[in-house]
Each structure stands twice: as C-alpha cells, then as structure tokens.
Short mmCIF file of C-alpha atoms in Angstrom, two decimals:
data_model
loop_
_atom_site.label_atom_id
_atom_site.label_comp_id
_atom_site.label_asym_id
_atom_site.label_seq_id
_atom_site.Cartn_x
_atom_site.Cartn_y
_atom_site.Cartn_z
CA MET A 1 -6.25 -28.87 1.50
CA LEU A 2 -2.80 -28.57 0.00
CA ALA A 3 -0.61 -30.92 -1.92
CA THR A 4 1.58 -32.81 0.54
CA GLY A 5 4.60 -33.43 -1.64
CA ALA A 6 6.70 -31.48 -4.10
CA SER A 7 5.80 -33.95 -6.83
CA LEU A 8 2.17 -32.83 -6.57
CA LEU A 9 2.80 -29.13 -6.93
CA LEU A 10 3.07 -28.96 -10.67
CA ALA A 11 0.77 -30.97 -12.87
CA GLY A 12 2.75 -32.86 -15.47
CA GLY A 13 6.04 -32.49 -13.58
CA CYS A 14 8.70 -29.80 -13.67
CA GLY A 15 10.26 -31.20 -16.82
CA THR A 16 7.25 -30.45 -19.00
CA LEU A 17 5.91 -27.28 -17.38
CA HIS A 18 6.99 -24.03 -18.99
CA GLY A 19 7.39 -20.53 -17.61
CA VAL A 20 8.66 -21.34 -14.09
CA LYS A 21 10.89 -18.70 -12.45
CA ALA A 22 12.57 -18.37 -9.09
CA PRO A 23 12.33 -14.92 -7.45
CA HIS A 24 16.08 -14.27 -7.64
CA ASP A 25 16.10 -15.15 -11.35
CA ALA A 26 13.20 -12.75 -11.97
CA ARG A 27 15.06 -9.95 -10.16
CA ARG A 28 18.27 -10.60 -12.06
CA ALA A 29 16.55 -10.66 -15.45
CA ALA A 30 14.72 -7.39 -14.74
CA ALA A 31 17.92 -5.67 -13.66
CA GLU A 32 19.80 -6.90 -16.75
CA GLU A 33 17.00 -5.69 -18.99
CA ALA A 34 17.29 -2.26 -17.38
CA GLY A 35 21.05 -2.27 -17.96
CA GLU A 36 21.86 -2.51 -14.25
CA THR A 37 23.46 -5.00 -11.97
CA ALA A 38 21.10 -6.53 -9.45
CA ALA A 39 22.72 -4.48 -6.69
CA GLU A 40 22.42 -1.21 -8.63
CA SER A 41 18.71 -1.75 -9.09
CA GLY A 42 18.27 -1.52 -5.34
CA VAL A 43 19.67 1.99 -5.09
CA ARG A 44 16.37 3.39 -6.39
CA LYS A 45 14.24 1.64 -3.77
CA SER A 46 12.61 3.58 -0.96
CA ALA A 47 12.77 2.69 2.71
CA ASP A 48 9.25 1.27 2.39
CA SER A 49 10.31 -1.09 -0.39
CA PRO A 50 13.15 -3.38 0.78
CA ASP A 51 15.89 -4.31 -1.66
CA CYS A 52 15.79 -8.09 -1.78
CA THR A 53 18.96 -8.21 -3.87
CA VAL A 54 20.74 -7.17 -0.66
CA ALA A 55 18.38 -8.02 2.20
CA LYS A 56 17.64 -11.61 3.21
CA CYS A 57 13.98 -11.48 2.21
CA VAL A 58 11.13 -13.90 2.73
CA ALA A 59 7.51 -13.41 1.65
CA LEU A 60 4.70 -14.10 4.12
CA THR A 61 1.46 -15.26 2.49
CA PHE A 62 -1.96 -16.42 3.68
CA ASP A 63 -4.45 -18.49 1.71
CA GLY A 64 -8.19 -19.00 1.81
CA GLY A 65 -9.43 -15.91 3.63
CA PRO A 66 -10.69 -13.56 4.66
CA SER A 67 -12.34 -15.33 7.56
CA ARG A 68 -13.47 -14.53 11.07
CA PRO A 69 -9.90 -14.66 12.55
CA THR A 70 -8.44 -12.37 9.88
CA PRO A 71 -8.94 -9.03 11.70
CA LYS A 72 -6.90 -10.37 14.63
CA LEU A 73 -4.15 -11.30 12.18
CA LEU A 74 -4.28 -7.81 10.69
CA ASP A 75 -3.91 -6.36 14.19
CA ILE A 76 -0.76 -8.45 14.70
CA LEU A 77 0.72 -7.49 11.33
CA LYS A 78 0.02 -3.82 12.01
CA GLU A 79 1.68 -4.02 15.42
CA LYS A 80 4.71 -5.81 13.96
CA LYS A 81 4.87 -3.46 10.94
CA VAL A 82 4.74 -6.36 8.49
CA HIS A 83 2.99 -6.45 5.11
CA ALA A 84 1.79 -9.81 3.79
CA THR A 85 0.18 -11.16 0.64
CA PHE A 86 -3.35 -12.53 1.01
CA PHE A 87 -4.56 -15.03 -1.60
CA LEU A 88 -8.29 -14.52 -1.22
CA GLN A 89 -11.01 -17.07 -1.79
CA GLY A 90 -14.39 -15.93 -3.06
CA LYS A 91 -17.36 -17.99 -1.91
CA GLY A 92 -17.91 -17.44 1.80
CA HIS A 93 -14.94 -15.10 2.02
CA THR A 94 -14.62 -12.03 -0.22
CA ASP A 95 -18.40 -12.00 -0.54
CA THR A 96 -18.85 -12.31 3.22
CA TYR A 97 -16.06 -10.13 4.65
CA PRO A 98 -15.66 -7.20 2.23
CA ASP A 99 -14.70 -4.81 5.05
CA THR A 100 -11.76 -7.05 5.91
CA VAL A 101 -10.60 -7.06 2.28
CA LEU A 102 -10.79 -3.27 2.25
CA ARG A 103 -8.80 -3.08 5.48
CA MET A 104 -6.10 -5.33 4.01
CA SER A 105 -5.70 -2.98 1.07
CA ARG A 106 -5.76 0.20 3.15
CA GLU A 107 -3.11 -1.15 5.51
CA GLY A 108 -0.68 -1.91 2.69
CA HIS A 109 -1.13 -5.65 2.26
CA GLU A 110 -1.20 -7.30 -1.14
CA THR A 111 -4.52 -8.84 -2.20
CA ALA A 112 -4.39 -11.75 -4.63
CA ASN A 113 -6.70 -14.43 -6.07
CA HIS A 114 -7.16 -17.99 -4.75
CA THR A 115 -10.27 -18.86 -6.82
CA TRP A 116 -13.96 -18.66 -6.06
CA SER A 117 -14.53 -22.16 -4.65
CA HIS A 118 -11.07 -23.79 -4.46
CA LYS A 119 -11.55 -26.18 -7.37
CA VAL A 120 -8.44 -27.87 -8.73
CA LEU A 121 -7.78 -25.91 -11.91
CA THR A 122 -6.01 -28.69 -13.79
CA GLU A 123 -9.29 -30.64 -13.77
CA LEU A 124 -11.28 -27.84 -15.42
CA SER A 125 -11.80 -26.53 -18.94
CA ALA A 126 -10.52 -23.08 -19.87
CA GLU A 127 -14.02 -21.67 -19.49
CA GLU A 128 -14.42 -23.27 -16.06
CA ILE A 129 -11.04 -21.91 -14.94
CA GLU A 130 -12.11 -18.40 -15.92
CA ALA A 131 -15.35 -18.88 -13.98
CA GLU A 132 -13.29 -19.69 -10.88
CA MET A 133 -11.06 -16.64 -11.25
CA LYS A 134 -13.23 -13.79 -12.52
CA PRO A 135 -15.65 -13.43 -9.57
CA VAL A 136 -12.74 -12.91 -7.17
CA GLN A 137 -11.13 -10.44 -9.57
CA ASP A 138 -14.44 -8.55 -9.68
CA ASP A 139 -14.96 -8.65 -5.90
CA VAL A 140 -11.49 -7.34 -5.10
CA ARG A 141 -11.70 -4.66 -7.79
CA ARG A 142 -15.07 -3.51 -6.51
CA ILE A 143 -13.92 -3.44 -2.88
CA THR A 144 -10.41 -2.00 -3.24
CA GLY A 145 -10.46 -0.29 -6.64
CA ARG A 146 -7.75 -2.59 -7.99
CA ALA A 147 -7.93 -6.14 -9.34
CA PRO A 148 -5.30 -8.68 -8.27
CA VAL A 149 -2.27 -9.38 -10.46
CA LEU A 150 -1.25 -12.51 -8.52
CA MET A 151 -3.01 -15.82 -7.96
CA ARG A 152 -2.27 -19.12 -6.28
CA PRO A 153 -3.70 -22.32 -7.75
CA PRO A 154 -5.47 -24.57 -5.23
CA GLN A 155 -3.16 -27.35 -4.03
CA GLY A 156 -0.44 -25.70 -6.11
CA ARG A 157 -1.67 -27.63 -9.13
CA THR A 158 -1.04 -25.93 -12.43
CA SER A 159 -0.22 -26.77 -16.04
CA ASP A 160 0.56 -25.09 -19.33
CA ASP A 161 -3.18 -24.95 -20.04
CA VAL A 162 -3.82 -23.21 -16.71
CA SER A 163 -0.95 -20.83 -17.43
CA ALA A 164 -2.52 -19.87 -20.75
CA VAL A 165 -5.74 -18.82 -19.00
CA MET A 166 -3.81 -16.87 -16.35
CA ARG A 167 -1.89 -15.09 -19.07
CA LYS A 168 -5.20 -14.05 -20.63
CA LEU A 169 -6.52 -12.83 -17.27
CA GLY A 170 -3.33 -10.94 -16.38
CA LEU A 171 -2.44 -13.11 -13.39
CA ALA A 172 0.96 -14.44 -12.33
CA GLN A 173 1.00 -17.75 -10.45
CA ILE A 174 2.69 -17.89 -7.05
CA LEU A 175 3.69 -21.17 -5.45
CA TRP A 176 5.62 -21.58 -2.19
CA SER A 177 8.64 -23.14 -0.51
CA VAL A 178 7.43 -23.28 3.11
CA THR A 179 4.26 -24.91 4.40
CA ALA A 180 3.34 -25.59 8.02
CA LYS A 181 0.43 -27.83 6.96
CA ASP A 182 -1.61 -25.77 9.39
CA TYR A 183 -4.81 -27.21 7.92
CA ALA A 184 -3.91 -30.47 9.71
CA THR A 185 -2.93 -29.25 13.18
CA THR A 186 -3.98 -26.77 15.85
CA ASP A 187 -0.55 -26.96 17.52
CA THR A 188 0.81 -23.40 17.38
CA ALA A 189 4.29 -24.46 18.47
CA LEU A 190 4.43 -27.09 15.72
CA ILE A 191 3.29 -24.57 13.10
CA THR A 192 6.00 -22.16 14.23
CA ARG A 193 8.69 -24.84 14.20
CA ARG A 194 7.76 -26.07 10.75
CA VAL A 195 7.95 -22.57 9.30
CA LEU A 196 11.30 -21.80 10.90
CA ASP A 197 12.82 -25.15 9.90
CA GLN A 198 11.94 -24.66 6.22
CA THR A 199 12.54 -20.94 5.70
CA ARG A 200 15.47 -19.90 3.52
CA ARG A 201 16.31 -16.68 1.71
CA ASP A 202 13.87 -15.80 -1.09
CA GLY A 203 11.36 -18.25 0.33
CA ILE A 204 7.59 -17.92 0.19
CA ILE A 205 5.77 -18.98 3.36
CA LEU A 206 2.27 -20.43 3.04
CA LEU A 207 -0.14 -20.17 5.99
CA HIS A 208 -3.94 -20.06 6.37
CA ASP A 209 -5.52 -17.42 8.59
CA ARG A 210 -8.74 -19.42 8.97
CA TYR A 211 -7.26 -22.27 11.04
CA LYS A 212 -7.26 -22.17 14.83
CA GLY A 213 -3.54 -22.65 15.46
CA THR A 214 -2.21 -20.29 12.83
CA VAL A 215 -2.89 -16.70 13.91
CA PRO A 216 -1.46 -17.30 17.43
CA ALA A 217 1.75 -18.57 15.77
CA VAL A 218 2.31 -15.45 13.67
CA PRO A 219 3.90 -13.14 16.32
CA GLY A 220 6.49 -15.77 17.21
CA ILE A 221 7.20 -16.55 13.56
CA ILE A 222 7.79 -12.88 12.77
CA ASP A 223 9.99 -12.28 15.80
CA SER A 224 12.06 -15.42 15.17
CA LEU A 225 12.54 -14.66 11.48
CA ARG A 226 13.71 -11.15 12.32
CA ARG A 227 16.19 -12.48 14.88
CA ARG A 228 17.57 -14.69 12.10
CA GLY A 229 18.10 -11.65 9.91
CA TYR A 230 15.12 -11.97 7.58
CA THR A 231 13.23 -9.05 6.08
CA ILE A 232 9.55 -9.96 5.68
CA VAL A 233 7.98 -8.70 2.45
CA THR A 234 5.06 -9.13 0.09
CA VAL A 235 5.40 -11.32 -2.99
CA SER A 236 5.66 -8.33 -5.32
CA GLN A 237 8.41 -6.84 -3.13
CA LEU A 238 10.25 -10.17 -3.26
CA LEU A 239 10.18 -10.08 -7.07
CA ALA A 240 11.10 -6.39 -7.50
CA PRO A 241 12.51 -4.84 -9.63
CA ALA A 242 10.72 -7.43 -11.76
CA SER A 243 7.01 -7.02 -12.28
CA PRO A 244 4.91 -10.20 -12.05
CA GLU A 245 4.40 -11.58 -15.54
CA PRO A 246 0.90 -12.91 -16.35
CA GLY A 247 0.90 -16.68 -16.75
CA THR A 248 4.39 -17.12 -15.33
CA ILE A 249 4.80 -19.48 -12.37
CA TYR A 250 6.97 -18.15 -9.55
CA ARG A 251 8.42 -20.76 -7.23
CA PRO A 252 11.48 -20.49 -4.95
#
C-alpha cells in the first residue's frame, strides 16, 4: 500500500533530504551542460522520442507487477500506441511472469525496479536494501538483457541512506505526483477521475496493474489526457535530454 499523504513520501522530510530534482529542472540542467537552450535540445529528438521541453508531457507508470491482468494492459497500450514505465516487483511477479516482462521490453516499455518483496527501505540496513533490489535487477537483466536504471521505493519512502545504496547500484529513484489510490477501490470511474483531477504538465502518474478497477480505467485515462493536450511518455523520456542519475530522487 502507498503513503497517503505528501508528508509520508520522503523519510526525514523534504528539508533534510538531498538530491531531489523535478523533471523540468533535470532537463534544463542537461541542456545547459550541453551548451544548449532547453528548446534547442529538442531539435535532435526523433519522432519516437517526444520533446518534453515543448510538448505537455506526462509519464504513465505502473507498480507492483507483472500480474495476471498485465497482458490485457499491454494490449491496451499497444492499441493506443502508448509506452509506459513498469516498476516491477520480484517475489510472485518477475519470477512468475517472465514472459510478460519480456513482452514489456519488446514492445518498447520501460522496465524498472520496485523491490523483491515490497519492504519499506528506510527500515532496513544497507545490506538488507541491496538484498531487496538485486534479485529484481538480476531477473530483469536475465529476461530482457538489460538491468533497470530506475526504481521506486515502496510507499515512496526514501532517505539519504537509501539514496546512497541506490547510487551504488546505479538506480535513480522515481516518485510521483498523481495517485488514484487504486489499491483501495475497484471503482473504475473514480480511478479515472482522480487521475484526471491531479494531472499537470511534467507529472508522473502512479497506477497498479494488479488491481481490479485499474486496467479498465486505462483507455479512458489515455483518451482524456490526449484530448487535454498531453503527450504520454515513459519516465526516461520525461527526463530527456537528462539521463537518470543514480541515487537522485526525481519528483514532480
């Protein structure tokens, strides 16, 4: 289950947590480092890689899979021509549905790490944190040929100590700005409304493909966001031209 309030997202509070970046700040810094304006950096992008310095982008993400409903979700995303970021859990998921993980990768989705057993990382030692992360890294690498570079801490709880371990493992931390709390309802219309009410430019939407009401909500969410002028992207596309920095916390 997720943290229910912004005050719970960052262990220790925003004032003491280091290395937090918003997507637009990451893009701007990368462009300045390259000696470009943010707009100029978009000129080099292909049609398959939207320029979020110009487009009104929002990242669509799913936590805690793959699960039995995930192939249906992949069918919807394929039909809608949308790529999402999947923060994959290990126990009962990557070890149970490897073909679904492979399909995600082959169809252009971004595969990321959401720990082996969803333990709260701020309550663990450095060694225990690594034990939660490494099996998922190994599973995804074995299945897809590439280990994740992104992770999402369970309940959004992180700290400087957690960041140090993620830096060592080569993982950037991705939080969110939109949650439908779909773990607490099967009401598809409510899930849709919550997402649409909270979504703003450069936002990161958090959903869970395992819950009954979520996958049926996705077509309407995509169509409504597009009518409102949003371009739906992966997390890495949202950050580009910046590359995710290990240990850094990205939060809209």
